[in-house]
């Protein structure tokens, strides 16, 4: 039994050891200097989504990554804030149900005290409207994921090119962290228990 546990420990540790690889293919080498290729992982494509990919495919995947990262940041903060007891004032419907009368997290959508199906339908319809008509990557934007659409700037044009790359890298990394964070919160919510800062799930 001890030898089985030891072998399993060695095998799992080997997963984190650096692997010697041959020369990268030209398709992968084309993306090794892109924004987001940063230490400690460097170029990371374990599913091979960029095998034999062109720039258009890379830009589409980057667009999706940025969009999901932004959504995950909102989801993570929304989860933390509502669990801290901060809710919108007033009522969520004409029946007089207040925002804080509904549970937090997944239970607000699926459970005995969840939002009604009509309310959930309105939320899904609003998200669909944003997806189809508002959150569109503009043609000819400065970079993939540029949703400013000529209306919102916040001083972006005053930054140097180096500062712009730094800001975009920060957003990309925070989006990646938020995707892992909201996934972790959803898993822990299903497992139950308590998490520091978040509290009882």
mmCIF file of C-alpha atoms in Angstrom:
data_model
loop_
_atom_site.group_PDB
_atom_site.id
_atom_site.type_symbol
_atom_site.label_atom_id
_atom_site.label_comp_id
_atom_site.label_asym_id
_atom_site.label_seq_id
_atom_site.Cartn_x
_atom_site.Cartn_y
_atom_site.Cartn_z
ATOM 1 C CA UNK A 1 0.000 0.000 0.000
ATOM 2 C CA UNK A 2 2.816 2.397 0.870
ATOM 3 C CA UNK A 3 4.485 1.742 -2.477
ATOM 4 C CA UNK A 4 1.236 2.582 -4.311
ATOM 5 C CA UNK A 5 0.929 5.878 -2.404
ATOM 6 C CA UNK A 6 4.603 6.649 -3.063
ATOM 7 C CA UNK A 7 4.213 5.912 -6.790
ATOM 8 C CA UNK A 8 1.119 8.121 -6.959
ATOM 9 C CA UNK A 9 2.985 10.955 -5.213
ATOM 10 C CA UNK A 10 5.903 10.684 -7.635
ATOM 11 C CA UNK A 11 3.551 10.630 -10.638
ATOM 12 C CA UNK A 12 1.660 13.699 -9.451
ATOM 13 C CA UNK A 13 4.903 15.568 -8.725
ATOM 14 C CA UNK A 14 6.137 14.772 -12.231
ATOM 15 C CA UNK A 15 3.209 16.751 -13.603
ATOM 16 C CA UNK A 16 4.809 19.932 -12.256
ATOM 17 C CA UNK A 17 8.332 19.206 -13.469
ATOM 18 C CA UNK A 18 9.576 21.110 -16.523
ATOM 19 C CA UNK A 19 9.360 19.064 -19.671
ATOM 20 C CA UNK A 20 12.032 19.096 -22.345
ATOM 21 C CA UNK A 21 10.374 19.640 -25.679
ATOM 22 C CA UNK A 22 11.622 19.776 -29.199
ATOM 23 C CA UNK A 23 11.358 22.769 -31.451
ATOM 24 C CA UNK A 24 7.990 24.484 -31.446
ATOM 25 C CA UNK A 25 6.010 24.428 -34.623
ATOM 26 C CA UNK A 26 5.937 27.609 -36.651
ATOM 27 C CA UNK A 27 2.245 28.099 -35.834
ATOM 28 C CA UNK A 28 2.964 28.075 -32.099
ATOM 29 C CA UNK A 29 6.131 30.129 -32.421
ATOM 30 C CA UNK A 30 4.045 32.870 -34.022
ATOM 31 C CA UNK A 31 2.129 33.365 -30.744
ATOM 32 C CA UNK A 32 4.972 32.986 -28.227
ATOM 33 C CA UNK A 33 5.537 36.752 -28.092
ATOM 34 C CA UNK A 34 1.882 37.751 -27.768
ATOM 35 C CA UNK A 35 0.480 39.686 -24.831
ATOM 36 C CA UNK A 36 -0.310 37.289 -21.989
ATOM 37 C CA UNK A 37 2.672 35.003 -22.544
ATOM 38 C CA UNK A 38 4.244 35.684 -19.155
ATOM 39 C CA UNK A 39 6.250 33.878 -16.489
ATOM 40 C CA UNK A 40 5.971 31.427 -14.867
ATOM 41 C CA UNK A 41 4.008 29.504 -17.515
ATOM 42 C CA UNK A 42 5.097 31.283 -20.672
ATOM 43 C CA UNK A 43 3.138 30.133 -23.704
ATOM 44 C CA UNK A 44 0.428 27.852 -22.281
ATOM 45 C CA UNK A 45 -1.888 25.946 -24.624
ATOM 46 C CA UNK A 46 -2.463 22.526 -23.030
ATOM 47 C CA UNK A 47 -5.520 21.736 -25.191
ATOM 48 C CA UNK A 48 -3.738 22.576 -28.432
ATOM 49 C CA UNK A 49 -6.315 25.171 -29.467
ATOM 50 C CA UNK A 50 -3.651 27.067 -31.388
ATOM 51 C CA UNK A 51 -2.176 24.089 -33.224
ATOM 52 C CA UNK A 52 -1.974 25.145 -36.885
ATOM 53 C CA UNK A 53 -3.952 28.308 -36.054
ATOM 54 C CA UNK A 54 -3.691 31.577 -37.914
ATOM 55 C CA UNK A 55 -3.807 35.113 -36.503
ATOM 56 C CA UNK A 56 -7.579 35.327 -36.996
ATOM 57 C CA UNK A 57 -8.121 32.218 -34.832
ATOM 58 C CA UNK A 58 -5.781 33.586 -32.157
ATOM 59 C CA UNK A 59 -7.597 36.946 -32.143
ATOM 60 C CA UNK A 60 -10.973 35.209 -31.759
ATOM 61 C CA UNK A 61 -9.744 33.145 -28.806
ATOM 62 C CA UNK A 62 -8.159 36.230 -27.208
ATOM 63 C CA UNK A 63 -11.443 38.151 -27.666
ATOM 64 C CA UNK A 64 -13.345 35.342 -25.922
ATOM 65 C CA UNK A 65 -10.742 35.156 -23.134
ATOM 66 C CA UNK A 66 -10.948 38.894 -22.456
ATOM 67 C CA UNK A 67 -14.752 38.910 -22.506
ATOM 68 C CA UNK A 68 -15.029 35.918 -20.168
ATOM 69 C CA UNK A 69 -12.395 37.458 -17.902
ATOM 70 C CA UNK A 70 -14.401 40.666 -17.614
ATOM 71 C CA UNK A 71 -17.613 38.747 -16.884
ATOM 72 C CA UNK A 72 -15.817 36.607 -14.297
ATOM 73 C CA UNK A 73 -14.476 39.717 -12.547
ATOM 74 C CA UNK A 74 -18.024 41.065 -12.243
ATOM 75 C CA UNK A 75 -19.329 37.668 -11.096
ATOM 76 C CA UNK A 76 -16.616 37.246 -8.460
ATOM 77 C CA UNK A 77 -17.102 40.736 -7.033
ATOM 78 C CA UNK A 78 -20.882 40.346 -7.144
ATOM 79 C CA UNK A 79 -20.619 37.098 -5.220
ATOM 80 C CA UNK A 80 -18.315 38.563 -2.581
ATOM 81 C CA UNK A 81 -20.332 41.770 -2.175
ATOM 82 C CA UNK A 82 -23.730 40.101 -1.781
ATOM 83 C CA UNK A 83 -22.301 37.580 0.680
ATOM 84 C CA UNK A 84 -21.000 40.542 2.686
ATOM 85 C CA UNK A 85 -24.618 41.697 3.005
ATOM 86 C CA UNK A 86 -24.557 44.531 0.487
ATOM 87 C CA UNK A 87 -27.666 44.461 -1.742
ATOM 88 C CA UNK A 88 -29.470 46.892 -3.990
ATOM 89 C CA UNK A 89 -32.079 48.941 -2.128
ATOM 90 C CA UNK A 90 -35.768 48.574 -2.827
ATOM 91 C CA UNK A 91 -37.800 45.744 -4.264
ATOM 92 C CA UNK A 92 -36.963 43.369 -7.081
ATOM 93 C CA UNK A 93 -40.613 42.960 -8.153
ATOM 94 C CA UNK A 94 -44.055 44.519 -7.735
ATOM 95 C CA UNK A 95 -44.975 41.897 -5.120
ATOM 96 C CA UNK A 96 -42.669 43.667 -2.660
ATOM 97 C CA UNK A 97 -39.798 41.167 -2.457
ATOM 98 C CA UNK A 98 -36.637 43.058 -1.533
ATOM 99 C CA UNK A 99 -33.291 42.264 -3.132
ATOM 100 C CA UNK A 100 -31.902 41.017 0.174
ATOM 101 C CA UNK A 101 -34.798 38.569 0.630
ATOM 102 C CA UNK A 102 -33.248 36.220 -1.938
ATOM 103 C CA UNK A 103 -30.336 33.902 -1.132
ATOM 104 C CA UNK A 104 -26.806 34.441 -2.434
ATOM 105 C CA UNK A 105 -24.959 32.574 -5.168
ATOM 106 C CA UNK A 106 -26.440 29.642 -7.051
ATOM 107 C CA UNK A 107 -29.386 29.424 -4.629
ATOM 108 C CA UNK A 108 -30.682 32.738 -6.012
ATOM 109 C CA UNK A 109 -31.251 31.035 -9.361
ATOM 110 C CA UNK A 110 -32.045 27.451 -8.402
ATOM 111 C CA UNK A 111 -33.639 26.636 -5.082
ATOM 112 C CA UNK A 112 -36.768 26.978 -2.976
ATOM 113 C CA UNK A 113 -36.298 30.719 -2.410
ATOM 114 C CA UNK A 114 -34.958 31.471 -5.913
ATOM 115 C CA UNK A 115 -35.924 34.307 -8.220
ATOM 116 C CA UNK A 116 -39.036 33.483 -10.255
ATOM 117 C CA UNK A 117 -38.741 32.009 -13.737
ATOM 118 C CA UNK A 118 -40.031 35.268 -15.210
ATOM 119 C CA UNK A 119 -37.340 37.260 -13.424
ATOM 120 C CA UNK A 120 -34.667 34.813 -14.530
ATOM 121 C CA UNK A 121 -35.969 35.090 -18.100
ATOM 122 C CA UNK A 122 -35.611 38.873 -17.934
ATOM 123 C CA UNK A 123 -32.022 38.530 -16.741
ATOM 124 C CA UNK A 124 -31.180 36.108 -19.569
ATOM 125 C CA UNK A 125 -32.893 38.377 -22.135
ATOM 126 C CA UNK A 126 -30.914 41.394 -20.896
ATOM 127 C CA UNK A 127 -27.640 39.459 -21.117
ATOM 128 C CA UNK A 128 -28.593 38.351 -24.645
ATOM 129 C CA UNK A 129 -29.296 41.964 -25.610
ATOM 130 C CA UNK A 130 -25.880 43.040 -24.297
ATOM 131 C CA UNK A 131 -24.174 40.155 -26.093
ATOM 132 C CA UNK A 132 -25.831 40.824 -29.449
ATOM 133 C CA UNK A 133 -26.000 44.616 -29.572
ATOM 134 C CA UNK A 134 -23.754 46.312 -27.014
ATOM 135 C CA UNK A 135 -20.654 44.272 -26.165
ATOM 136 C CA UNK A 136 -19.326 44.047 -29.693
ATOM 137 C CA UNK A 137 -15.683 44.232 -30.624
ATOM 138 C CA UNK A 138 -15.466 47.220 -32.909
ATOM 139 C CA UNK A 139 -14.002 46.801 -36.349
ATOM 140 C CA UNK A 140 -10.745 48.666 -36.597
ATOM 141 C CA UNK A 141 -10.337 48.949 -32.826
ATOM 142 C CA UNK A 142 -6.933 49.515 -31.331
ATOM 143 C CA UNK A 143 -6.726 45.900 -30.102
ATOM 144 C CA UNK A 144 -8.832 42.761 -29.740
ATOM 145 C CA UNK A 145 -11.364 43.339 -26.959
ATOM 146 C CA UNK A 146 -11.504 47.115 -27.490
ATOM 147 C CA UNK A 147 -15.133 47.836 -26.536
ATOM 148 C CA UNK A 148 -14.757 51.615 -26.229
ATOM 149 C CA UNK A 149 -16.684 52.097 -29.488
ATOM 150 C CA UNK A 150 -15.503 55.698 -29.670
ATOM 151 C CA UNK A 151 -17.545 56.687 -26.608
ATOM 152 C CA UNK A 152 -15.616 55.658 -23.494
ATOM 153 C CA UNK A 153 -11.968 56.541 -23.045
ATOM 154 C CA UNK A 154 -11.007 57.145 -19.363
ATOM 155 C CA UNK A 155 -7.725 58.691 -20.485
ATOM 156 C CA UNK A 156 -6.578 55.675 -22.512
ATOM 157 C CA UNK A 157 -5.229 57.863 -25.303
ATOM 158 C CA UNK A 158 -2.960 59.696 -22.855
ATOM 159 C CA UNK A 159 -1.006 56.527 -21.973
ATOM 160 C CA UNK A 160 2.272 55.586 -23.628
ATOM 161 C CA UNK A 161 2.373 52.401 -25.727
ATOM 162 C CA UNK A 162 4.336 50.660 -22.954
ATOM 163 C CA UNK A 163 1.740 51.681 -20.346
ATOM 164 C CA UNK A 164 -1.101 50.487 -22.584
ATOM 165 C CA UNK A 165 0.536 47.055 -22.936
ATOM 166 C CA UNK A 166 1.048 46.905 -19.173
ATOM 167 C CA UNK A 167 -2.619 47.784 -18.510
ATOM 168 C CA UNK A 168 -3.829 45.195 -21.016
ATOM 169 C CA UNK A 169 -1.578 42.522 -19.468
ATOM 170 C CA UNK A 170 -2.897 43.366 -16.006
ATOM 171 C CA UNK A 171 -6.501 43.077 -17.228
ATOM 172 C CA UNK A 172 -5.756 39.759 -18.920
ATOM 173 C CA UNK A 173 -4.163 38.301 -15.771
ATOM 174 C CA UNK A 174 -6.901 39.599 -13.484
ATOM 175 C CA UNK A 175 -9.504 38.109 -15.815
ATOM 176 C CA UNK A 176 -7.735 34.752 -15.708
ATOM 177 C CA UNK A 177 -7.587 34.895 -11.913
ATOM 178 C CA UNK A 178 -11.259 35.883 -11.702
ATOM 179 C CA UNK A 179 -12.285 32.952 -13.912
ATOM 180 C CA UNK A 180 -10.516 30.600 -11.514
ATOM 181 C CA UNK A 181 -11.933 32.496 -8.520
ATOM 182 C CA UNK A 182 -15.590 32.327 -9.529
ATOM 183 C CA UNK A 183 -15.176 28.678 -10.490
ATOM 184 C CA UNK A 184 -13.714 28.017 -7.041
ATOM 185 C CA UNK A 185 -16.567 29.862 -5.329
ATOM 186 C CA UNK A 186 -19.164 27.893 -7.301
ATOM 187 C CA UNK A 187 -17.501 24.571 -6.457
ATOM 188 C CA UNK A 188 -17.179 25.449 -2.759
ATOM 189 C CA UNK A 189 -20.792 26.594 -2.676
ATOM 190 C CA UNK A 190 -21.878 23.138 -3.851
ATOM 191 C CA UNK A 191 -19.549 21.463 -1.338
ATOM 192 C CA UNK A 192 -20.780 23.637 1.516
ATOM 193 C CA UNK A 193 -18.769 24.855 4.486
ATOM 194 C CA UNK A 194 -17.041 28.143 5.105
ATOM 195 C CA UNK A 195 -14.360 30.099 3.275
ATOM 196 C CA UNK A 196 -12.296 32.943 4.781
ATOM 197 C CA UNK A 197 -13.605 36.406 3.815
ATOM 198 C CA UNK A 198 -16.581 34.868 1.952
ATOM 199 C CA UNK A 199 -17.986 33.150 5.033
ATOM 200 C CA UNK A 200 -20.629 30.423 5.153
ATOM 201 C CA UNK A 201 -21.634 28.956 1.804
#
